[in-house]
Amino acid sequence: MMMRLYGSSQSGNCLKPKWVAALLGLDLEWVEVSAFDGSTRTPEFLAINPAGQVPVVVLSDGRTLSQSNAIMLHLAEESRLIPSDAYNRAKMFEWLFWEQYSHEPAIAVRIARMHYLKIPEAELDPALLTKGEAALARMELRLKGAAYLVGDALSLADIALIAYTRNAPKGGFELARYPAVGAWIARVERDLGLVNASEAS
Ligand SMILES: N[C@@H](CCC(=O)N[C@@H](CS)C(=O)NCC(=O)O)C(=O)O
């Protein structure tokens, strides 16, 4: 049985493992599941992921795995996307854990509320903006002096963080204030093949 990834194409968390599979040439069937219309709460879906969320992968032997960063780690096992140096590998985890606690809960949540749910900005918790700006400033600090988040090569840290950072303007964040982050987005988009060759030069 071919590996199946259940995900929504509108969700950065779901695109992360999809990009990893594409980059590594893994065979994977994408099953589109909306994150907004209750599809993740049906008995059939809850049997696959009791947490009621996408992404979730069903491996070729039938075992399941959820949490975007855990899925990426499993797909990328022993690939160039996980640094072989122990310190750099731990540094990659530092960014992955930080993404889930300090970046995604502010930036992805503002993108979802403003862009997809069309909630007026004035009705949102102002702390989301402050927290999101702090996250972008943290990334800017690293990327002012480096091409990638860890070491000098693309890793899962970049793939996790680009998912929502590239769409931050849809959440009302001004990326022009973070020029090194902007340059990094262009670099990683090119690495992932998310832009066509003429735009990528
Ligand atoms: N920490 C999880 C978050 C997953 C998540 O928030 N999934 C959302 C879409 S981005 C979802 O499935 N929402 C639908 C629901 O909660 O019913 C991950 O990284 O995979």
JSON list of C-alpha atoms and ligand atoms in Angstrom, two decimals:
[
{"chain": "A", "resi": 1, "resn": "MET", "atom": "CA", "xyz": [0.00, 0.00, 0.00]},
{"chain": "A", "resi": 2, "resn": "MET", "atom": "CA", "xyz": [1.32, 3.45, -0.90]},
{"chain": "A", "resi": 3, "resn": "MET", "atom": "CA", "xyz": [1.94, 5.90, 1.93]},
{"chain": "A", "resi": 4, "resn": "ARG", "atom": "CA", "xyz": [-1.03, 8.30, 2.27]},
{"chain": "A", "resi": 5, "resn": "LEU", "atom": "CA", "xyz": [-0.87, 11.85, 3.62]},
{"chain": "A", "resi": 6, "resn": "TYR", "atom": "CA", "xyz": [-4.17, 13.40, 4.71]},
{"chain": "A", "resi": 7, "resn": "GLY", "atom": "CA", "xyz": [-3.94, 17.16, 4.57]},
{"chain": "A", "resi": 8, "resn": "SER", "atom": "CA", "xyz": [-5.43, 20.49, 3.58]},
{"chain": "A", "resi": 9, "resn": "SER", "atom": "CA", "xyz": [-3.61, 22.40, 0.82]},
{"chain": "A", "resi": 10, "resn": "GLN", "atom": "CA", "xyz": [-4.45, 25.62, 2.68]},
{"chain": "A", "resi": 11, "resn": "SER", "atom": "CA", "xyz": [-2.57, 24.49, 5.79]},
{"chain": "A", "resi": 12, "resn": "GLY", "atom": "CA", "xyz": [1.15, 25.18, 6.19]},
{"chain": "A", "resi": 13, "resn": "ASN", "atom": "CA", "xyz": [1.38, 22.33, 8.71]},
{"chain": "A", "resi": 14, "resn": "CYS", "atom": "CA", "xyz": [0.16, 19.95, 6.01]},
{"chain": "A", "resi": 15, "resn": "LEU", "atom": "CA", "xyz": [2.42, 21.34, 3.28]},
{"chain": "A", "resi": 16, "resn": "LYS", "atom": "CA", "xyz": [5.55, 20.75, 5.40]},
{"chain": "A", "resi": 17, "resn": "PRO", "atom": "CA", "xyz": [5.57, 16.92, 5.05]},
{"chain": "A", "resi": 18, "resn": "LYS", "atom": "CA", "xyz": [4.31, 17.21, 1.46]},
{"chain": "A", "resi": 19, "resn": "TRP", "atom": "CA", "xyz": [7.33, 19.35, 0.53]},
{"chain": "A", "resi": 20, "resn": "VAL", "atom": "CA", "xyz": [9.71, 16.95, 2.31]},
{"chain": "A", "resi": 21, "resn": "ALA", "atom": "CA", "xyz": [8.31, 13.99, 0.37]},
{"chain": "A", "resi": 22, "resn": "ALA", "atom": "CA", "xyz": [8.60, 15.89, -2.92]},
{"chain": "A", "resi": 23, "resn": "LEU", "atom": "CA", "xyz": [12.17, 16.99, -2.20]},
{"chain": "A", "resi": 24, "resn": "LEU", "atom": "CA", "xyz": [13.27, 13.45, -1.30]},
{"chain": "A", "resi": 25, "resn": "GLY", "atom": "CA", "xyz": [11.34, 11.80, -4.14]},
{"chain": "A", "resi": 26, "resn": "LEU", "atom": "CA", "xyz": [9.16, 9.69, -1.84]},
{"chain": "A", "resi": 27, "resn": "ASP", "atom": "CA", "xyz": [6.03, 8.05, -3.21]},
{"chain": "A", "resi": 28, "resn": "LEU", "atom": "CA", "xyz": [3.07, 9.47, -1.41]},
{"chain": "A", "resi": 29, "resn": "GLU", "atom": "CA", "xyz": [-0.64, 9.78, -2.09]},
{"chain": "A", "resi": 30, "resn": "TRP", "atom": "CA", "xyz": [-2.16, 13.12, -1.02]},
{"chain": "A", "resi": 31, "resn": "VAL", "atom": "CA", "xyz": [-5.72, 12.96, 0.34]},
{"chain": "A", "resi": 32, "resn": "GLU", "atom": "CA", "xyz": [-7.33, 16.41, 0.54]},
{"chain": "A", "resi": 33, "resn": "VAL", "atom": "CA", "xyz": [-9.20, 16.97, 3.84]},
{"chain": "A", "resi": 34, "resn": "SER", "atom": "CA", "xyz": [-10.64, 20.35, 4.82]},
{"chain": "A", "resi": 35, "resn": "ALA", "atom": "CA", "xyz": [-9.59, 21.66, 8.23]},
{"chain": "A", "resi": 36, "resn": "PHE", "atom": "CA", "xyz": [-12.60, 23.97, 8.39]},
{"chain": "A", "resi": 37, "resn": "ASP", "atom": "CA", "xyz": [-15.73, 21.96, 7.52]},
{"chain": "A", "resi": 38, "resn": "GLY", "atom": "CA", "xyz": [-15.76, 19.23, 10.19]},
{"chain": "A", "resi": 39, "resn": "SER", "atom": "CA", "xyz": [-14.05, 16.60, 8.00]},
{"chain": "A", "resi": 40, "resn": "THR", "atom": "CA", "xyz": [-11.38, 16.11, 10.69]},
{"chain": "A", "resi": 41, "resn": "ARG", "atom": "CA", "xyz": [-14.02, 15.20, 13.30]},
{"chain": "A", "resi": 42, "resn": "THR", "atom": "CA", "xyz": [-15.86, 12.35, 11.57]},
{"chain": "A", "resi": 43, "resn": "PRO", "atom": "CA", "xyz": [-15.62, 8.87, 13.15]},
{"chain": "A", "resi": 44, "resn": "GLU", "atom": "CA", "xyz": [-13.71, 7.66, 10.06]},
{"chain": "A", "resi": 45, "resn": "PHE", "atom": "CA", "xyz": [-11.13, 10.42, 10.38]},
{"chain": "A", "resi": 46, "resn": "LEU", "atom": "CA", "xyz": [-10.85, 10.11, 14.17]},
{"chain": "A", "resi": 47, "resn": "ALA", "atom": "CA", "xyz": [-10.00, 6.45, 13.66]},
{"chain": "A", "resi": 48, "resn": "ILE", "atom": "CA", "xyz": [-6.92, 7.62, 11.74]},
{"chain": "A", "resi": 49, "resn": "ASN", "atom": "CA", "xyz": [-6.01, 10.54, 14.01]},
{"chain": "A", "resi": 50, "resn": "PRO", "atom": "CA", "xyz": [-7.82, 10.64, 17.38]},
{"chain": "A", "resi": 51, "resn": "ALA", "atom": "CA", "xyz": [-6.55, 14.22, 17.77]},
{"chain": "A", "resi": 52, "resn": "GLY", "atom": "CA", "xyz": [-8.89, 15.23, 14.93]},
{"chain": "A", "resi": 53, "resn": "GLN", "atom": "CA", "xyz": [-6.29, 17.18, 12.97]},
{"chain": "A", "resi": 54, "resn": "VAL", "atom": "CA", "xyz": [-4.45, 17.18, 9.71]},
{"chain": "A", "resi": 55, "resn": "PRO", "atom": "CA", "xyz": [-1.75, 16.39, 8.76]},
{"chain": "A", "resi": 56, "resn": "VAL", "atom": "CA", "xyz": [-1.70, 12.68, 9.47]},
{"chain": "A", "resi": 57, "resn": "VAL", "atom": "CA", "xyz": [0.16, 10.06, 7.50]},
{"chain": "A", "resi": 58, "resn": "VAL", "atom": "CA", "xyz": [-0.72, 6.39, 7.07]},
{"chain": "A", "resi": 59, "resn": "LEU", "atom": "CA", "xyz": [2.54, 4.57, 6.38]},
{"chain": "A", "resi": 60, "resn": "SER", "atom": "CA", "xyz": [2.79, 1.76, 3.86]},
{"chain": "A", "resi": 61, "resn": "ASP", "atom": "CA", "xyz": [2.40, -0.82, 6.64]},
{"chain": "A", "resi": 62, "resn": "GLY", "atom": "CA", "xyz": [-0.76, 0.88, 7.96]},
{"chain": "A", "resi": 63, "resn": "ARG", "atom": "CA", "xyz": [0.76, 2.58, 10.99]},
{"chain": "A", "resi": 64, "resn": "THR", "atom": "CA", "xyz": [-0.22, 6.23, 11.50]},
{"chain": "A", "resi": 65, "resn": "LEU", "atom": "CA", "xyz": [1.71, 9.33, 12.56]},
{"chain": "A", "resi": 66, "resn": "SER", "atom": "CA", "xyz": [0.49, 12.87, 13.20]},
{"chain": "A", "resi": 67, "resn": "GLN", "atom": "CA", "xyz": [2.09, 16.23, 14.08]},
{"chain": "A", "resi": 68, "resn": "SER", "atom": "CA", "xyz": [3.66, 17.93, 11.08]},
{"chain": "A", "resi": 69, "resn": "ASN", "atom": "CA", "xyz": [7.17, 18.07, 12.51]},
{"chain": "A", "resi": 70, "resn": "ALA", "atom": "CA", "xyz": [7.10, 14.42, 13.63]},
{"chain": "A", "resi": 71, "resn": "ILE", "atom": "CA", "xyz": [5.94, 13.37, 10.16]},
{"chain": "A", "resi": 72, "resn": "MET", "atom": "CA", "xyz": [8.72, 15.40, 8.52]},
{"chain": "A", "resi": 73, "resn": "LEU", "atom": "CA", "xyz": [11.31, 13.85, 10.84]},
{"chain": "A", "resi": 74, "resn": "HIS", "atom": "CA", "xyz": [10.14, 10.37, 9.97]},
{"chain": "A", "resi": 75, "resn": "LEU", "atom": "CA", "xyz": [10.07, 10.98, 6.21]},
{"chain": "A", "resi": 76, "resn": "ALA", "atom": "CA", "xyz": [13.49, 12.66, 6.27]},
{"chain": "A", "resi": 77, "resn": "GLU", "atom": "CA", "xyz": [15.23, 10.02, 8.43]},
{"chain": "A", "resi": 78, "resn": "GLU", "atom": "CA", "xyz": [18.88, 9.70, 7.31]},
{"chain": "A", "resi": 79, "resn": "SER", "atom": "CA", "xyz": [18.51, 12.34, 4.59]},
{"chain": "A", "resi": 80, "resn": "ARG", "atom": "CA", "xyz": [20.42, 15.58, 4.04]},
{"chain": "A", "resi": 81, "resn": "LEU", "atom": "CA", "xyz": [17.48, 17.48, 5.61]},
{"chain": "A", "resi": 82, "resn": "ILE", "atom": "CA", "xyz": [18.57, 16.34, 9.10]},
{"chain": "A", "resi": 83, "resn": "PRO", "atom": "CA", "xyz": [22.08, 17.51, 10.03]},
{"chain": "A", "resi": 84, "resn": "SER", "atom": "CA", "xyz": [24.47, 14.67, 10.84]},
{"chain": "A", "resi": 85, "resn": "ASP", "atom": "CA", "xyz": [26.41, 16.83, 13.31]},
{"chain": "A", "resi": 86, "resn": "ALA", "atom": "CA", "xyz": [24.89, 16.30, 16.79]},
{"chain": "A", "resi": 87, "resn": "TYR", "atom": "CA", "xyz": [24.92, 19.97, 17.77]},
{"chain": "A", "resi": 88, "resn": "ASN", "atom": "CA", "xyz": [23.35, 21.13, 14.51]},
{"chain": "A", "resi": 89, "resn": "ARG", "atom": "CA", "xyz": [20.75, 18.38, 14.79]},
{"chain": "A", "resi": 90, "resn": "ALA", "atom": "CA", "xyz": [19.81, 19.61, 18.28]},
{"chain": "A", "resi": 91, "resn": "LYS", "atom": "CA", "xyz": [19.76, 23.17, 16.92]},
{"chain": "A", "resi": 92, "resn": "MET", "atom": "CA", "xyz": [17.30, 22.00, 14.25]},
{"chain": "A", "resi": 93, "resn": "PHE", "atom": "CA", "xyz": [15.09, 20.61, 17.05]},
{"chain": "A", "resi": 94, "resn": "GLU", "atom": "CA", "xyz": [15.42, 23.93, 18.89]},
{"chain": "A", "resi": 95, "resn": "TRP", "atom": "CA", "xyz": [13.83, 25.66, 15.88]},
{"chain": "A", "resi": 96, "resn": "LEU", "atom": "CA", "xyz": [11.17, 22.93, 15.44]},
{"chain": "A", "resi": 97, "resn": "PHE", "atom": "CA", "xyz": [10.01, 23.18, 19.06]},
{"chain": "A", "resi": 98, "resn": "TRP", "atom": "CA", "xyz": [10.16, 26.98, 18.94]},
{"chain": "A", "resi": 99, "resn": "GLU", "atom": "CA", "xyz": [8.08, 26.99, 15.75]},
{"chain": "A", "resi": 100, "resn": "GLN", "atom": "CA", "xyz": [5.28, 25.07, 17.44]},
{"chain": "A", "resi": 101, "resn": "TYR", "atom": "CA", "xyz": [5.27, 27.15, 20.62]},
{"chain": "A", "resi": 102, "resn": "SER", "atom": "CA", "xyz": [6.30, 30.66, 19.64]},
{"chain": "A", "resi": 103, "resn": "HIS", "atom": "CA", "xyz": [5.70, 31.08, 15.90]},
{"chain": "A", "resi": 104, "resn": "GLU", "atom": "CA", "xyz": [2.80, 28.96, 14.59]},
{"chain": "A", "resi": 105, "resn": "PRO", "atom": "CA", "xyz": [0.34, 29.77, 17.43]},
{"chain": "A", "resi": 106, "resn": "ALA", "atom": "CA", "xyz": [0.60, 33.47, 16.57]},
{"chain": "A", "resi": 107, "resn": "ILE", "atom": "CA", "xyz": [1.34, 33.68, 12.84]},
{"chain": "A", "resi": 108, "resn": "ALA", "atom": "CA", "xyz": [-0.69, 30.71, 11.57]},
{"chain": "A", "resi": 109, "resn": "VAL", "atom": "CA", "xyz": [-3.59, 31.63, 13.84]},
{"chain": "A", "resi": 110, "resn": "ARG", "atom": "CA", "xyz": [-3.70, 35.22, 12.51]},
{"chain": "A", "resi": 111, "resn": "ILE", "atom": "CA", "xyz": [-3.50, 33.94, 8.90]},
{"chain": "A", "resi": 112, "resn": "ALA", "atom": "CA", "xyz": [-6.40, 31.52, 9.57]},
{"chain": "A", "resi": 113, "resn": "ARG", "atom": "CA", "xyz": [-8.58, 34.11, 11.31]},
{"chain": "A", "resi": 114, "resn": "MET", "atom": "CA", "xyz": [-7.93, 37.03, 8.96]},
{"chain": "A", "resi": 115, "resn": "HIS", "atom": "CA", "xyz": [-7.46, 35.36, 5.58]},
{"chain": "A", "resi": 116, "resn": "TYR", "atom": "CA", "xyz": [-9.61, 32.22, 5.75]},
{"chain": "A", "resi": 117, "resn": "LEU", "atom": "CA", "xyz": [-12.25, 33.04, 8.38]},
{"chain": "A", "resi": 118, "resn": "LYS", "atom": "CA", "xyz": [-12.39, 36.77, 7.40]},
{"chain": "A", "resi": 119, "resn": "ILE", "atom": "CA", "xyz": [-12.52, 37.93, 11.02]},
{"chain": "A", "resi": 120, "resn": "PRO", "atom": "CA", "xyz": [-11.84, 41.70, 11.21]},
{"chain": "A", "resi": 121, "resn": "GLU", "atom": "CA", "xyz": [-8.40, 42.49, 12.63]},
{"chain": "A", "resi": 122, "resn": "ALA", "atom": "CA", "xyz": [-9.92, 44.66, 15.39]},
{"chain": "A", "resi": 123, "resn": "GLU", "atom": "CA", "xyz": [-11.67, 41.58, 16.82]},
{"chain": "A", "resi": 124, "resn": "LEU", "atom": "CA", "xyz": [-8.43, 39.59, 17.22]},
{"chain": "A", "resi": 125, "resn": "ASP", "atom": "CA", "xyz": [-6.44, 39.26, 20.44]},
{"chain": "A", "resi": 126, "resn": "PRO", "atom": "CA", "xyz": [-3.72, 41.96, 20.08]},
{"chain": "A", "resi": 127, "resn": "ALA", "atom": "CA", "xyz": [-1.23, 39.61, 21.76]},
{"chain": "A", "resi": 128, "resn": "LEU", "atom": "CA", "xyz": [-1.18, 37.53, 18.55]},
{"chain": "A", "resi": 129, "resn": "LEU", "atom": "CA", "xyz": [0.38, 40.46, 16.67]},
{"chain": "A", "resi": 130, "resn": "THR", "atom": "CA", "xyz": [2.97, 41.16, 19.37]},
{"chain": "A", "resi": 131, "resn": "LYS", "atom": "CA", "xyz": [3.91, 37.48, 19.62]},
{"chain": "A", "resi": 132, "resn": "GLY", "atom": "CA", "xyz": [4.11, 37.07, 15.83]},
{"chain": "A", "resi": 133, "resn": "GLU", "atom": "CA", "xyz": [6.29, 40.16, 15.45]},
{"chain": "A", "resi": 134, "resn": "ALA", "atom": "CA", "xyz": [8.63, 38.86, 18.17]},
{"chain": "A", "resi": 135, "resn": "ALA", "atom": "CA", "xyz": [8.91, 35.57, 16.28]},
{"chain": "A", "resi": 136, "resn": "LEU", "atom": "CA", "xyz": [9.77, 37.32, 13.01]},
{"chain": "A", "resi": 137, "resn": "ALA", "atom": "CA", "xyz": [12.35, 39.47, 14.83]},
{"chain": "A", "resi": 138, "resn": "ARG", "atom": "CA", "xyz": [13.92, 36.30, 16.29]},
{"chain": "A", "resi": 139, "resn": "MET", "atom": "CA", "xyz": [14.24, 34.84, 12.78]},
{"chain": "A", "resi": 140, "resn": "GLU", "atom": "CA", "xyz": [15.64, 38.11, 11.41]},
{"chain": "A", "resi": 141, "resn": "LEU", "atom": "CA", "xyz": [18.37, 38.06, 14.08]},
{"chain": "A", "resi": 142, "resn": "ARG", "atom": "CA", "xyz": [19.58, 34.63, 12.94]},
{"chain": "A", "resi": 143, "resn": "LEU", "atom": "CA", "xyz": [19.15, 35.23, 9.21]},
{"chain": "A", "resi": 144, "resn": "LYS", "atom": "CA", "xyz": [20.97, 38.60, 9.16]},
{"chain": "A", "resi": 145, "resn": "GLY", "atom": "CA", "xyz": [24.18, 36.60, 9.36]},
{"chain": "A", "resi": 146, "resn": "ALA", "atom": "CA", "xyz": [23.25, 33.25, 7.83]},
{"chain": "A", "resi": 147, "resn": "ALA", "atom": "CA", "xyz": [21.61, 31.82, 4.73]},
{"chain": "A", "resi": 148, "resn": "TYR", "atom": "CA", "xyz": [19.75, 29.06, 6.61]},
{"chain": "A", "resi": 149, "resn": "LEU", "atom": "CA", "xyz": [18.44, 28.58, 10.15]},
{"chain": "A", "resi": 150, "resn": "VAL", "atom": "CA", "xyz": [20.89, 25.79, 11.01]},
{"chain": "A", "resi": 151, "resn": "GLY", "atom": "CA", "xyz": [24.50, 25.54, 9.83]},
{"chain": "A", "resi": 152, "resn": "ASP", "atom": "CA", "xyz": [24.87, 26.49, 6.19]},
{"chain": "A", "resi": 153, "resn": "ALA", "atom": "CA", "xyz": [22.37, 24.18, 4.50]},
{"chain": "A", "resi": 154, "resn": "LEU", "atom": "CA", "xyz": [18.64, 23.63, 4.12]},
{"chain": "A", "resi": 155, "resn": "SER", "atom": "CA", "xyz": [17.18, 21.52, 6.94]},
{"chain": "A", "resi": 156, "resn": "LEU", "atom": "CA", "xyz": [13.77, 20.63, 8.37]},
{"chain": "A", "resi": 157, "resn": "ALA", "atom": "CA", "xyz": [14.02, 23.83, 10.45]},
{"chain": "A", "resi": 158, "resn": "ASP", "atom": "CA", "xyz": [13.73, 25.95, 7.28]},
{"chain": "A", "resi": 159, "resn": "ILE", "atom": "CA", "xyz": [10.87, 23.82, 5.93]},
{"chain": "A", "resi": 160, "resn": "ALA", "atom": "CA", "xyz": [8.92, 24.06, 9.20]},
{"chain": "A", "resi": 161, "resn": "LEU", "atom": "CA", "xyz": [9.39, 27.80, 9.47]},
{"chain": "A", "resi": 162, "resn": "ILE", "atom": "CA", "xyz": [8.77, 28.78, 5.86]},
{"chain": "A", "resi": 163, "resn": "ALA", "atom": "CA", "xyz": [5.31, 27.20, 5.84]},
{"chain": "A", "resi": 164, "resn": "TYR", "atom": "CA", "xyz": [3.65, 30.09, 7.64]},
{"chain": "A", "resi": 165, "resn": "THR", "atom": "CA", "xyz": [6.35, 32.78, 7.37]},
{"chain": "A", "resi": 166, "resn": "ARG", "atom": "CA", "xyz": [5.88, 33.06, 3.58]},
{"chain": "A", "resi": 167, "resn": "ASN", "atom": "CA", "xyz": [2.16, 33.72, 4.17]},
{"chain": "A", "resi": 168, "resn": "ALA", "atom": "CA", "xyz": [2.63, 36.07, 7.13]},
{"chain": "A", "resi": 169, "resn": "PRO", "atom": "CA", "xyz": [1.33, 39.08, 5.11]},
{"chain": "A", "resi": 170, "resn": "LYS", "atom": "CA", "xyz": [-2.06, 37.28, 4.92]},
{"chain": "A", "resi": 171, "resn": "GLY", "atom": "CA", "xyz": [-2.02, 37.53, 8.72]},
{"chain": "A", "resi": 172, "resn": "GLY", "atom": "CA", "xyz": [-1.30, 41.26, 8.62]},
{"chain": "A", "resi": 173, "resn": "PHE", "atom": "CA", "xyz": [2.46, 41.04, 9.22]},
{"chain": "A", "resi": 174, "resn": "GLU", "atom": "CA", "xyz": [4.74, 43.38, 7.24]},
{"chain": "A", "resi": 175, "resn": "LEU", "atom": "CA", "xyz": [7.62, 41.30, 5.91]},
{"chain": "A", "resi": 176, "resn": "ALA", "atom": "CA", "xyz": [9.37, 44.43, 4.56]},
{"chain": "A", "resi": 177, "resn": "ARG", "atom": "CA", "xyz": [10.40, 45.08, 8.17]},
{"chain": "A", "resi": 178, "resn": "TYR", "atom": "CA", "xyz": [12.39, 41.82, 8.16]},
{"chain": "A", "resi": 179, "resn": "PRO", "atom": "CA", "xyz": [14.61, 41.95, 5.04]},
{"chain": "A", "resi": 180, "resn": "ALA", "atom": "CA", "xyz": [16.81, 38.98, 5.93]},
{"chain": "A", "resi": 181, "resn": "VAL", "atom": "CA", "xyz": [13.68, 36.88, 6.47]},
{"chain": "A", "resi": 182, "resn": "GLY", "atom": "CA", "xyz": [12.45, 38.04, 3.05]},
{"chain": "A", "resi": 183, "resn": "ALA", "atom": "CA", "xyz": [15.70, 36.97, 1.37]},
{"chain": "A", "resi": 184, "resn": "TRP", "atom": "CA", "xyz": [15.58, 33.62, 3.17]},
{"chain": "A", "resi": 185, "resn": "ILE", "atom": "CA", "xyz": [11.98, 33.03, 2.02]},
{"chain": "A", "resi": 186, "resn": "ALA", "atom": "CA", "xyz": [13.08, 33.52, -1.61]},
{"chain": "A", "resi": 187, "resn": "ARG", "atom": "CA", "xyz": [16.06, 31.17, -1.09]},
{"chain": "A", "resi": 188, "resn": "VAL", "atom": "CA", "xyz": [14.05, 28.39, 0.55]},
{"chain": "A", "resi": 189, "resn": "GLU", "atom": "CA", "xyz": [11.18, 28.73, -1.94]},
{"chain": "A", "resi": 190, "resn": "ARG", "atom": "CA", "xyz": [13.74, 28.20, -4.70]},
{"chain": "A", "resi": 191, "resn": "ASP", "atom": "CA", "xyz": [15.21, 25.18, -2.88]},
{"chain": "A", "resi": 192, "resn": "LEU", "atom": "CA", "xyz": [11.72, 23.69, -2.53]},
{"chain": "A", "resi": 193, "resn": "GLY", "atom": "CA", "xyz": [10.78, 24.46, -6.13]},
{"chain": "A", "resi": 194, "resn": "LEU", "atom": "CA", "xyz": [7.89, 26.69, -5.00]},
{"chain": "A", "resi": 195, "resn": "VAL", "atom": "CA", "xyz": [8.68, 29.39, -7.56]},
{"chain": "A", "resi": 196, "resn": "ASN", "atom": "CA", "xyz": [9.29, 29.01, -11.27]},
{"chain": "A", "resi": 197, "resn": "ALA", "atom": "CA", "xyz": [12.78, 29.41, -12.66]},
{"chain": "A", "resi": 198, "resn": "SER", "atom": "CA", "xyz": [12.25, 32.90, -14.10]},
{"chain": "A", "resi": 199, "resn": "GLU", "atom": "CA", "xyz": [11.13, 34.29, -10.75]},
{"chain": "A", "resi": 200, "resn": "ALA", "atom": "CA", "xyz": [13.90, 32.52, -8.87]},
{"chain": "A", "resi": 201, "resn": "SER", "atom": "CA", "xyz": [16.94, 34.19, -10.39]},
{"chain": "B", "resi": 1, "resn": "LIG", "atom": "N1", "xyz": [0.63, 20.84, 15.93]},
{"chain": "B", "resi": 1, "resn": "LIG", "atom": "C1", "xyz": [-0.10, 20.24, 14.84]},
{"chain": "B", "resi": 1, "resn": "LIG", "atom": "C2", "xyz": [-1.20, 21.20, 14.43]},
{"chain": "B", "resi": 1, "resn": "LIG", "atom": "C3", "xyz": [-2.16, 20.62, 13.44]},
{"chain": "B", "resi": 1, "resn": "LIG", "atom": "C4", "xyz": [-3.31, 21.56, 13.18]},
{"chain": "B", "resi": 1, "resn": "LIG", "atom": "O1", "xyz": [-3.44, 22.62, 13.81]},
{"chain": "B", "resi": 1, "resn": "LIG", "atom": "N2", "xyz": [-4.17, 21.17, 12.23]},
{"chain": "B", "resi": 1, "resn": "LIG", "atom": "C5", "xyz": [-5.29, 21.99, 11.87]},
{"chain": "B", "resi": 1, "resn": "LIG", "atom": "C6", "xyz": [-5.09, 22.54, 10.45]},
{"chain": "B", "resi": 1, "resn": "LIG", "atom": "S1", "xyz": [-3.62, 23.52, 10.33]},
{"chain": "B", "resi": 1, "resn": "LIG", "atom": "C7", "xyz": [-6.55, 21.15, 11.87]},
{"chain": "B", "resi": 1, "resn": "LIG", "atom": "O2", "xyz": [-6.53, 20.00, 11.48]},
{"chain": "B", "resi": 1, "resn": "LIG", "atom": "N3", "xyz": [-7.68, 21.74, 12.30]},
{"chain": "B", "resi": 1, "resn": "LIG", "atom": "C8", "xyz": [-8.95, 21.09, 12.19]},
{"chain": "B", "resi": 1, "resn": "LIG", "atom": "C9", "xyz": [-9.54, 20.70, 13.50]},
{"chain": "B", "resi": 1, "resn": "LIG", "atom": "O3", "xyz": [-8.93, 21.03, 14.55]},
{"chain": "B", "resi": 1, "resn": "LIG", "atom": "O4", "xyz": [-10.61, 20.08, 13.47]},
{"chain": "B", "resi": 1, "resn": "LIG", "atom": "C10", "xyz": [0.85, 19.94, 13.67]},
{"chain": "B", "resi": 1, "resn": "LIG", "atom": "O5", "xyz": [1.91, 20.58, 13.60]},
{"chain": "B", "resi": 1, "resn": "LIG", "atom": "O6", "xyz": [0.56, 19.05, 12.88]}
]
